Coordinates of C-alpha atoms in Angstrom, one line a residue:
X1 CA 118.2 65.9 -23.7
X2 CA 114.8 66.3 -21.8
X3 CA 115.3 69.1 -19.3
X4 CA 114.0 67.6 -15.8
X5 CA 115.1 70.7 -13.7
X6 CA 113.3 71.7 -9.8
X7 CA 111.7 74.4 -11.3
X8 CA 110.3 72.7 -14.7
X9 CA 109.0 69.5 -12.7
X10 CA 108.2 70.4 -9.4
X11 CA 105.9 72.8 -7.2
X12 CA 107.2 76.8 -7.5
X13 CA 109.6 77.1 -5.4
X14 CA 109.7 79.6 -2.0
X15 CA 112.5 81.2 -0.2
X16 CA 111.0 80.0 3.1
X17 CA 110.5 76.7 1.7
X18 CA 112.6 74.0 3.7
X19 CA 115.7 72.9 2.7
X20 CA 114.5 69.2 3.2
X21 CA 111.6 70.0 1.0
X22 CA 114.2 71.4 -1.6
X23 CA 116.4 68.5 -1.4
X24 CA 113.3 66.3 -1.7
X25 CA 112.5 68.0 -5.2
X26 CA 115.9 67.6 -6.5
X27 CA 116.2 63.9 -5.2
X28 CA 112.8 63.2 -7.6
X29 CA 114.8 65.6 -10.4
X30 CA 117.8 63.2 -10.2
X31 CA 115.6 59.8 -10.0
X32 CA 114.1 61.3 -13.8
X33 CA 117.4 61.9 -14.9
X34 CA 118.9 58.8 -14.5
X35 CA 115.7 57.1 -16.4
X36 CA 115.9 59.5 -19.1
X37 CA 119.8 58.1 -19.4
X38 CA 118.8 54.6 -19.8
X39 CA 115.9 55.1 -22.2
X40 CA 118.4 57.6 -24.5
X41 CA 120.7 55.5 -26.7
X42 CA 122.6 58.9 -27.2
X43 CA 123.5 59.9 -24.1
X44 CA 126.1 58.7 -21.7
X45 CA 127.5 59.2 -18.2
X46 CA 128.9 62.9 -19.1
X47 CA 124.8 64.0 -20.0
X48 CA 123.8 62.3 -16.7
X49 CA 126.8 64.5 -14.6
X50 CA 125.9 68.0 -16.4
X51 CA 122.4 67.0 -16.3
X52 CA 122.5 66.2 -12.4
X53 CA 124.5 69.5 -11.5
X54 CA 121.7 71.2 -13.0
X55 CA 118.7 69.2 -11.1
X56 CA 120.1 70.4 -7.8
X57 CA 122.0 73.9 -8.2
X58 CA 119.1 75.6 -7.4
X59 CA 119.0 73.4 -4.1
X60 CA 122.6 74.5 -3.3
X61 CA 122.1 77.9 -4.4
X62 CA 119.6 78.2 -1.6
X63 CA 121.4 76.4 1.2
X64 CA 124.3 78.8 0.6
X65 CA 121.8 82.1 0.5
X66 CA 120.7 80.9 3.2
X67 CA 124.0 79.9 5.5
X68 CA 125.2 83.3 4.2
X69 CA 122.5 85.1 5.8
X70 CA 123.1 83.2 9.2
X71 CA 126.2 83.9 9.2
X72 CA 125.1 87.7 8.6
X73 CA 122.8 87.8 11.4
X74 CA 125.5 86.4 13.7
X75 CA 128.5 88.3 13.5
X76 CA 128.4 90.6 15.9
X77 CA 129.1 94.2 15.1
X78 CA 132.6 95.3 15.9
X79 CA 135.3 96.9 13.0
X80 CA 136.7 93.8 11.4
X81 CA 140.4 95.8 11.1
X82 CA 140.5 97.4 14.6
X83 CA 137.7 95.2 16.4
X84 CA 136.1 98.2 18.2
X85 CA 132.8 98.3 18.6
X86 CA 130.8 100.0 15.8
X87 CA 128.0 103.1 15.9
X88 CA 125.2 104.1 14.0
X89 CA 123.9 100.5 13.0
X90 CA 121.6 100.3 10.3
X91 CA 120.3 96.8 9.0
X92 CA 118.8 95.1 6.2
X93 CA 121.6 96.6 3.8
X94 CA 121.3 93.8 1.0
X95 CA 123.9 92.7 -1.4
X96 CA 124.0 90.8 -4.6
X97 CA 126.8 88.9 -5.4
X98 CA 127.8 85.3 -8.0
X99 CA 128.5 82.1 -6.7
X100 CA 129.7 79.3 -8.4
X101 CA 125.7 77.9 -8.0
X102 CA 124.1 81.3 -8.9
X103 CA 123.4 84.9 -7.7
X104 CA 122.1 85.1 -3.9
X105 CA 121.7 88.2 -1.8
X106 CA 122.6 89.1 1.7
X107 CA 121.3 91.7 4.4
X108 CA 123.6 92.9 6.5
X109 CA 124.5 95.8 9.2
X110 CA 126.5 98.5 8.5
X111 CA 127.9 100.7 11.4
X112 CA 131.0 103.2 11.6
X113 CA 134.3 102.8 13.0
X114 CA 134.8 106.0 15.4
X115 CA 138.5 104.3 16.0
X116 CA 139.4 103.6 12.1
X117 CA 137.0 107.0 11.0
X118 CA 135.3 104.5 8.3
X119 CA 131.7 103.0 7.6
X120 CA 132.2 99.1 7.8
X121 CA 130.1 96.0 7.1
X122 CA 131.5 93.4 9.3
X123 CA 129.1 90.7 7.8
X124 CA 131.5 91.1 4.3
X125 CA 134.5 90.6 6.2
X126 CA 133.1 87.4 8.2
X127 CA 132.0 86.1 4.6
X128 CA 135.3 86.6 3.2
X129 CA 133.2 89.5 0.7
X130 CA 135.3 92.6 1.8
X131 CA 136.2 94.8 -1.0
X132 CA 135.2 92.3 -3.8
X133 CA 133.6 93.1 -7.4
X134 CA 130.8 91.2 -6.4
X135 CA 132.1 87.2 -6.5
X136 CA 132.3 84.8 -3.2
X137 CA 135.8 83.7 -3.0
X138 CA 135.1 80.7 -4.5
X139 CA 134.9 82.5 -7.8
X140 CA 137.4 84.6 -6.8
X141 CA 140.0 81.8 -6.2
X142 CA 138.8 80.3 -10.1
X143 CA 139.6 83.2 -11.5
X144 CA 143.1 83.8 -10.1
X145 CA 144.3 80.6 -10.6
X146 CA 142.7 80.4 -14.2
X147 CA 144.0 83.5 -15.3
X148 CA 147.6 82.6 -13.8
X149 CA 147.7 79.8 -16.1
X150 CA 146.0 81.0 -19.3
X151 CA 144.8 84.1 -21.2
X152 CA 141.9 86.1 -19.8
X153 CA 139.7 85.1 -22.9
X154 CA 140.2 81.8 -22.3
X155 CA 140.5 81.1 -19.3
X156 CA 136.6 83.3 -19.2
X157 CA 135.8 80.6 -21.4
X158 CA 136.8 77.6 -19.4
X159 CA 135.8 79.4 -16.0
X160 CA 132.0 79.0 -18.0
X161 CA 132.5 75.4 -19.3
X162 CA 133.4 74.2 -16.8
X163 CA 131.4 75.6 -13.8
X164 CA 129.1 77.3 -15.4
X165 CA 129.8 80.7 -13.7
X166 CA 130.1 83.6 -16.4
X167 CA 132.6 86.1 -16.0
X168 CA 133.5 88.8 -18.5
X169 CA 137.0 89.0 -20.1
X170 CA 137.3 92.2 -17.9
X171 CA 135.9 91.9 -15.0
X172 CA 138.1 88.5 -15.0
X173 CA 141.1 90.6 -15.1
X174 CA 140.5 92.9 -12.9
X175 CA 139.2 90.1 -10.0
X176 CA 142.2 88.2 -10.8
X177 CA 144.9 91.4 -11.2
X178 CA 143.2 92.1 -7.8
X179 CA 143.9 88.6 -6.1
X180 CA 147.8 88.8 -7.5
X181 CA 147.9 92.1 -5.4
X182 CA 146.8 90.2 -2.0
X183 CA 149.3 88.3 -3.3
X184 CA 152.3 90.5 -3.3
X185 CA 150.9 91.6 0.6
X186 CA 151.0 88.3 1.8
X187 CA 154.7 87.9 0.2
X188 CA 156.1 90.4 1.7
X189 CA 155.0 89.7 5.0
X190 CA 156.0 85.8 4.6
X191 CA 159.1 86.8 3.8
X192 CA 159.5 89.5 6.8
X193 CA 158.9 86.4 8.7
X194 CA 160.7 84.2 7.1
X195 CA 164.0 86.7 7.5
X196 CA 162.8 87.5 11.4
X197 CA 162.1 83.8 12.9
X198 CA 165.0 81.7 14.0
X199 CA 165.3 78.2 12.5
X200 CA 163.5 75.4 13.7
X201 CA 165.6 73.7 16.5
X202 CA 164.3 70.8 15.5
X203 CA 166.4 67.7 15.1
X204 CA 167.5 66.1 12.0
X205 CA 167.7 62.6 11.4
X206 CA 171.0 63.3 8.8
X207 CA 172.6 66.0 7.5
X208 CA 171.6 67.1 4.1
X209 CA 172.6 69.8 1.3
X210 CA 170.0 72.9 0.4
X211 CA 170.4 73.1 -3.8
X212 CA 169.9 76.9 -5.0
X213 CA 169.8 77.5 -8.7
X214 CA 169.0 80.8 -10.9
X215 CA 168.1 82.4 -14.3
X216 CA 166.2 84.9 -15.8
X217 CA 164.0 85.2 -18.7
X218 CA 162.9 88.4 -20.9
X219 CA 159.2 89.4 -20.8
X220 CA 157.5 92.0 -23.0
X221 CA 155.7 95.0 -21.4
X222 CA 153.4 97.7 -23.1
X223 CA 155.3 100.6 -21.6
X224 CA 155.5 103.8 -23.4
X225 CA 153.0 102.5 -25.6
X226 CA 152.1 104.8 -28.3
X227 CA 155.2 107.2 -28.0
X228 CA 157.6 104.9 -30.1
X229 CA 157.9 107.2 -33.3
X230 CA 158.3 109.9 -30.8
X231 CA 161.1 108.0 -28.7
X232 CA 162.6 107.5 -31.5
X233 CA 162.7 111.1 -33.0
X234 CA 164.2 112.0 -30.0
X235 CA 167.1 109.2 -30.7
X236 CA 166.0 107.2 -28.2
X237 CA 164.8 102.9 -28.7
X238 CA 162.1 102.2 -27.0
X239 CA 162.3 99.4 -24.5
X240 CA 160.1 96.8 -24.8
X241 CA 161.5 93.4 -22.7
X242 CA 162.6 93.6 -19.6
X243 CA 164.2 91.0 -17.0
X244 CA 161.9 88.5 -15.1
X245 CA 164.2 86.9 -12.1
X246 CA 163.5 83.2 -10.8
X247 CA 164.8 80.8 -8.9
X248 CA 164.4 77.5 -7.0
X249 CA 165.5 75.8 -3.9
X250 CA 165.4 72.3 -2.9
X251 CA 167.0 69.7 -0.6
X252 CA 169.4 67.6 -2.6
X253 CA 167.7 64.4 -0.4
X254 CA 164.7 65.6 -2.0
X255 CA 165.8 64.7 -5.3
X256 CA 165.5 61.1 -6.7
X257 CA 163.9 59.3 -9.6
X258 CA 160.8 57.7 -10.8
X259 CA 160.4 53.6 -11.4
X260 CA 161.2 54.3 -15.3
X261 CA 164.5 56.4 -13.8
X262 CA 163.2 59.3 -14.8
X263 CA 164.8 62.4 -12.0
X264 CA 162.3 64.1 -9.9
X265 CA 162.3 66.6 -7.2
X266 CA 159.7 65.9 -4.6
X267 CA 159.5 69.3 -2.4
X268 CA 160.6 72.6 -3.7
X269 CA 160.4 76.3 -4.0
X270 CA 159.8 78.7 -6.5
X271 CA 160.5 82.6 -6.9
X272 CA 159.8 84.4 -9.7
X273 CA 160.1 88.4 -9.9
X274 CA 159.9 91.7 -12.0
X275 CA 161.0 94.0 -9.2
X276 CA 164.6 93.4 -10.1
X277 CA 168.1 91.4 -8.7
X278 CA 167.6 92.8 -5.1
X279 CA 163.9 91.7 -4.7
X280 CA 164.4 87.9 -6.0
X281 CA 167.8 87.9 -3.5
X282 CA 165.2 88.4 -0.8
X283 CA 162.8 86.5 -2.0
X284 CA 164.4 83.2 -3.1
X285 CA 166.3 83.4 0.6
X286 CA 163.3 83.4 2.6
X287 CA 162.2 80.4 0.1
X288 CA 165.4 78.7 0.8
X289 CA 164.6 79.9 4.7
X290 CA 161.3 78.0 4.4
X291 CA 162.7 75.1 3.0
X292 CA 165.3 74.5 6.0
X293 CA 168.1 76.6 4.5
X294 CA 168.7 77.6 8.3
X295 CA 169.7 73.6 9.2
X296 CA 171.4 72.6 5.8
X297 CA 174.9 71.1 6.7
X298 CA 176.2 72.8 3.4
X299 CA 174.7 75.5 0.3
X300 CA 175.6 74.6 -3.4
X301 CA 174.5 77.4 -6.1
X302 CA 174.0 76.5 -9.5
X303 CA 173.5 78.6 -12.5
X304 CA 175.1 79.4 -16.1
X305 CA 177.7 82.2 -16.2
X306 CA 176.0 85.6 -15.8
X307 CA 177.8 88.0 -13.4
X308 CA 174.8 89.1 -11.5
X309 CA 174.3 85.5 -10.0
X310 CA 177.6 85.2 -8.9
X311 CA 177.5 88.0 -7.2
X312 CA 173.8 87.5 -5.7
X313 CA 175.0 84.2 -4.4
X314 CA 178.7 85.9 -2.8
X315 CA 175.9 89.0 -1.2
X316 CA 173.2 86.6 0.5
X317 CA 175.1 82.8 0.4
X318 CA 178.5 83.6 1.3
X319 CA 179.2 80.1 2.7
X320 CA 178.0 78.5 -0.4
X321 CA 179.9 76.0 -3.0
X322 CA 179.4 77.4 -6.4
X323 CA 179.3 75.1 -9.7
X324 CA 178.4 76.9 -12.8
X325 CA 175.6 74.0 -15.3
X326 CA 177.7 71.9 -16.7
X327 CA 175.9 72.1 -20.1
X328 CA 176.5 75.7 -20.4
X329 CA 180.6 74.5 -20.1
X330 CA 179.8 72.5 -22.9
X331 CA 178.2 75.0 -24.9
X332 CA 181.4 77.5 -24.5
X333 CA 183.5 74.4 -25.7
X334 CA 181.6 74.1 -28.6
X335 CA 182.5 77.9 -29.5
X336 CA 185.7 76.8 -29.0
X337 CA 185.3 73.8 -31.5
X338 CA 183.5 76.3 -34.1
X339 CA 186.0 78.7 -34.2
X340 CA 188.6 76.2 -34.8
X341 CA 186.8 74.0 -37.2
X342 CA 184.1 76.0 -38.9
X343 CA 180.4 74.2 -38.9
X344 CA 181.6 70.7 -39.7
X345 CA 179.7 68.9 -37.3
X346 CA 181.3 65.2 -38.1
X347 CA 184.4 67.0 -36.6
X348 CA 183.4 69.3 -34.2
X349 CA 182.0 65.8 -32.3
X350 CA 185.0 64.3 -32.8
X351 CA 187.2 67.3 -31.1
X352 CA 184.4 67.7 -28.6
X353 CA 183.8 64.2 -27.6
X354 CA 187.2 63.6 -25.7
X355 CA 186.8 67.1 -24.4
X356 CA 183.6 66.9 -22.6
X357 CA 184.4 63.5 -21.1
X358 CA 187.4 64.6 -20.1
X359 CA 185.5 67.8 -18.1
X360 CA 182.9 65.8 -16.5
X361 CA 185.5 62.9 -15.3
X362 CA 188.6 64.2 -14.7
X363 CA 189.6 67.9 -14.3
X364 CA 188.8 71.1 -15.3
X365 CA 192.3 72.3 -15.0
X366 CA 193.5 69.6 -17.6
X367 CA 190.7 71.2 -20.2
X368 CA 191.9 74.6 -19.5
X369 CA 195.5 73.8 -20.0
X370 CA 195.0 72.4 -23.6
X371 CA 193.2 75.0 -24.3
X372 CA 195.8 77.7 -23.4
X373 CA 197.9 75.1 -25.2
X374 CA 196.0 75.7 -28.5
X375 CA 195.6 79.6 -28.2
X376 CA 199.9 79.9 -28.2
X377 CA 199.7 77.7 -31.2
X378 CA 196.9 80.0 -33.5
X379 CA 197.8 83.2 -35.1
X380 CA 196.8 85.8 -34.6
X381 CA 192.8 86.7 -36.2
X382 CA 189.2 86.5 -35.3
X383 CA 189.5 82.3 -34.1
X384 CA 192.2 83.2 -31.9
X385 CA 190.4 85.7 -30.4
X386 CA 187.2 83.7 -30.0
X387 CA 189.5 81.1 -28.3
X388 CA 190.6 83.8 -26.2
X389 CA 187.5 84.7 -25.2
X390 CA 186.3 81.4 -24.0
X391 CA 189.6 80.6 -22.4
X392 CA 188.9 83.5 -19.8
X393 CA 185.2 82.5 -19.2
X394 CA 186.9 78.9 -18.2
X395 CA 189.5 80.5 -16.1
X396 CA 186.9 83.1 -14.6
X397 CA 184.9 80.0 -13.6
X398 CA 187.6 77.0 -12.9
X399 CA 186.5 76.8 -9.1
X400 CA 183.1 76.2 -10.6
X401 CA 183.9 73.5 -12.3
X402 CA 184.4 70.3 -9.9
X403 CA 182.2 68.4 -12.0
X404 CA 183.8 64.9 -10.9
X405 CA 183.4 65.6 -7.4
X406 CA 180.0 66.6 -7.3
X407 CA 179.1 63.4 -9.4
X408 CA 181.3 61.2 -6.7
X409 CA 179.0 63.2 -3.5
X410 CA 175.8 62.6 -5.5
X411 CA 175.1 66.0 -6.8
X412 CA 173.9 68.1 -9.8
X413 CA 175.9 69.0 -12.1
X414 CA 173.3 71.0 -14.4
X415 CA 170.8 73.6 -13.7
X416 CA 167.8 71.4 -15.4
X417 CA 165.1 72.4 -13.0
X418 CA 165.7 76.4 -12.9
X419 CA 165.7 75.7 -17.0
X420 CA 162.5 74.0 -16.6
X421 CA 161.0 76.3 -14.5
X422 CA 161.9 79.0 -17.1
X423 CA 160.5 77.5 -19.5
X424 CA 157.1 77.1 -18.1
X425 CA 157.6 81.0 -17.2
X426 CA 157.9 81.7 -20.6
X427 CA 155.5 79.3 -22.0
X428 CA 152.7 81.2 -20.4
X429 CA 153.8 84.7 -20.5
X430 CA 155.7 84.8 -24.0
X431 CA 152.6 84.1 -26.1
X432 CA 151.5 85.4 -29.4
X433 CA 150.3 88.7 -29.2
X434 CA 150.7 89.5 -25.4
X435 CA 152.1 92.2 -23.6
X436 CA 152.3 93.2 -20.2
X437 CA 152.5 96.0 -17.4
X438 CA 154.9 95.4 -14.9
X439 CA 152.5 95.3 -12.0
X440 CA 150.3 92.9 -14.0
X441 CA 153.1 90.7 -14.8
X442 CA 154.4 90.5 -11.0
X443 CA 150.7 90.1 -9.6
X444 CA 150.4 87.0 -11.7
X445 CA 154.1 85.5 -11.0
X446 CA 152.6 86.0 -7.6
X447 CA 150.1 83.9 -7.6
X448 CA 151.7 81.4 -9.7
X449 CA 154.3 81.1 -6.9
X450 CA 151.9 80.8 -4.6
X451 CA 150.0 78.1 -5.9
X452 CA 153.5 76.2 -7.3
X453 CA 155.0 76.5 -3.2
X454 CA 151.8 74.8 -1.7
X455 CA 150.5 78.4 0.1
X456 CA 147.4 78.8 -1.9
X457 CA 145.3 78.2 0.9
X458 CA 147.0 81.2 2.8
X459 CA 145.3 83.3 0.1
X460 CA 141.9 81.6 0.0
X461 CA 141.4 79.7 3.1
X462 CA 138.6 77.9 1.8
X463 CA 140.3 75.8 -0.3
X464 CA 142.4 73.9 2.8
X465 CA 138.5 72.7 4.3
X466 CA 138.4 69.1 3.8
X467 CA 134.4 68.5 4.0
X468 CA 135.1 64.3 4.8
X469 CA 137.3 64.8 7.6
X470 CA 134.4 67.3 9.2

């Protein structure tokens, strides 16, 4: 394609050159581009859209250098933490730093804090620069949310493609190991909040249930790296996965279905967590806090049968109903039905079927009973005590188990979004190849969270401007 670009075609340009004359140029750029398109039978509207971005980045790259600069000149000079008024100015202290339409430099003053005892350029705060590798938050805000969804070399790769903006693999992860950290700041303090501020008093129109649900995942970390022959002389395995904790909260009037009945949750909240049980118990009940938590008429926890939920939810939810996923019931039936009847699947469905129906209509206590019924029937050996074993997870969890009325009061039954939500956890942290650090595993969960619960703006502020309703 026939490059038509300001520079190529047009006059040289000048920094002091008018912005109208600028815009003039590219205007005459774009009119060439779009008669180059119709003349080229092998081009098509995608050429035209690359080719266009290209005729006038040079015209945005200046009007930002430029309302950079003014904002510069006209913040005034006080400590942007303390807000006293600095000493010693000195101007003209010029920066270089990328935008997503080029490199631009800066001159600003720099004066010291006799309050905070440190030099400070007030310009960088007012910019939204301070303490950045050299990127306007723009780029900063690509790469955290790029990296939070894909590899560092890709996501380098896709940063380019797409915008043009080259990154290097590390400086990528550092800007966006950096942004996670903001992150975790800003969590903890939203949460201090969240656990300090009364409820809203607003009014509701009807009651309605808040829905909690948990899991956790495994994720792999390079800790002790290059000490395992060592661990291991000394007798000891080295410990590669660890827990990640999540969880989810929504209202249960939230939850309805799509025009092909497929279920859907409109509105809810995600945690996710390295930092252990106690941190997501905080975490996922400011979330829940958030989501009205503080004016739900009734809690219902669901989750499979791990012991650490249970007690999580009897710690921070007292109040709550409890059901334990009715698919996981089904799976512990099924051990039952395997250590009866072997692997013959044609009649492990036949002894299930009835079974199941029977749990999700009727009563637990009825499915229990046979069940002890069976056990005083079986010799002893290794079925009987695998029936023995599954008979006290249903009797640990009976009160868990009201699977008919929560069907009758419109309710889940299964944990199928916390599974879900697991599941895209893992899909992008369980790849091929990768291993993590624990605070570069929660600084990315951070952000994830962040952008998943709607409060990316909160981290870059930017990105809530709507330029058509200015």
């Amino acid at each position: 394609m026939t490059t038509c670009s300001i520079a190529s075609n047009c006059l040289p340009v000048k920094d002091a050159e008018p912005l109208a004359v600028l815009a003039v140029r590219a205007a005459c750029a774009l009119e060439k581009s779009i008669q180059h398109l119709v003349c080229a039978s092998d081009e098509n509207l995608g050429h035209l859209e690359r080719q266009a971005a290209q005729d006038v980045q040079e015209l945005l790259r200046q009007s930002i250098e430029r309302g950079a600069q003014a904002k510069a000149d006209a913040t005034p000079p006080l400590c942007p933490v303390c807000g006293h008024k600095l000493s010693r100015l000195s101007q003209g202290h010029a920066r270089t730093f990328e935008t997503r339409f080029g490199s631009i430099t800066v001159k600003r003053t720099r004066g010291y804090c006799k309050r905070c005892h440190k030099w400070r350029v007030p310009a960088d705060a007012a910019l939204g620069l301070e303490e950045t590798a050299g990127y306007s938050p723009a780029v900063q805000d690509m790469a955290a949310l790029l990296v939070s969804k894909m590899p560092v070399e890709d996501a380098s790769a896709v940063l380019e493609h797409l915008t043009g903006v080259k990154v290097p693999r590390a400086t990528l992860d550092r800007e966006a190991r950096r942004q996670g950290e903001r992150a975790r700041a800003l969590r903890k303090q939203l949460d201090q909040q969240a656990a300090t501020v009364n409820p809203q008093l607003e009014l509701t129109l009807e009651p309605y249930q808040m829905i909690i649900q948990l899991d956790a995942w495994n994720i792999r970390e390079r800790d002790s790296w290059g000490q395992t022959h060592a661990l291991r002389r000394a007798g000891q395995e080295p410990q590669r996965w660890h827990w990640v904790y999540i969880g989810t909260c929504f209202r249960l009037d939230h939850r309805g279905q799509t025009a092909g009945g497929r279920p859907v949750i409109t509105e809810r909240g995600f945690v996710a967590t390295r930092e252990g049980v106690d941190a997501l118990r905080e975490q996922l009940h400011a979330e829940a806090l958030r989501r009205g938590l503080g004016q739900a008429a009734s809690v219902l926890v669901i989750a499979d049968g791990a012991v650490w939920i249970w007690r999580l939810a009897d710690d921070r939810w007292p109040q709550a109903h409890q059901r334990l996923d009715f698919y996981h019931a089904v799976q512990h039936l099924a051990a039952v039905g395997r250590a009866l009847l072997g692997e013959d699947k044609a009649k492990l469905k036949a002894w299930l079927k009835p079974l199941v129906r029977q749990l999700k209509n009727e009563s637990s206590v009825k499915v229990i009973g046979q069940l002890e019924e069976l056990l005083a029937q079986m010799p002893q050996g290794p079925a009987a005590q695998a029936v023995a074993k599954e008979l006290d997870y249903f009797q640990e969890h009976k009160n868990r188990m009201d699977y008919r009325t929560g069907r009758r009061a419109g309710e889940p039954i299964g944990s199928g979004p916390i599974e879900a939500t697991s599941r895209q956890g893992q899909c992008r942290f369980k790849r091929p190849g990768q291993f993590w650090s624990q605070a570069g595993d929660e600084a990315l969960m951070c952000l994830e969270t962040f952008w998943r619960n709607g409060r990316w703006h909160l981290l870059f502020p930017h990105t809530a401007f709507n330029p058509a309703r200015n």
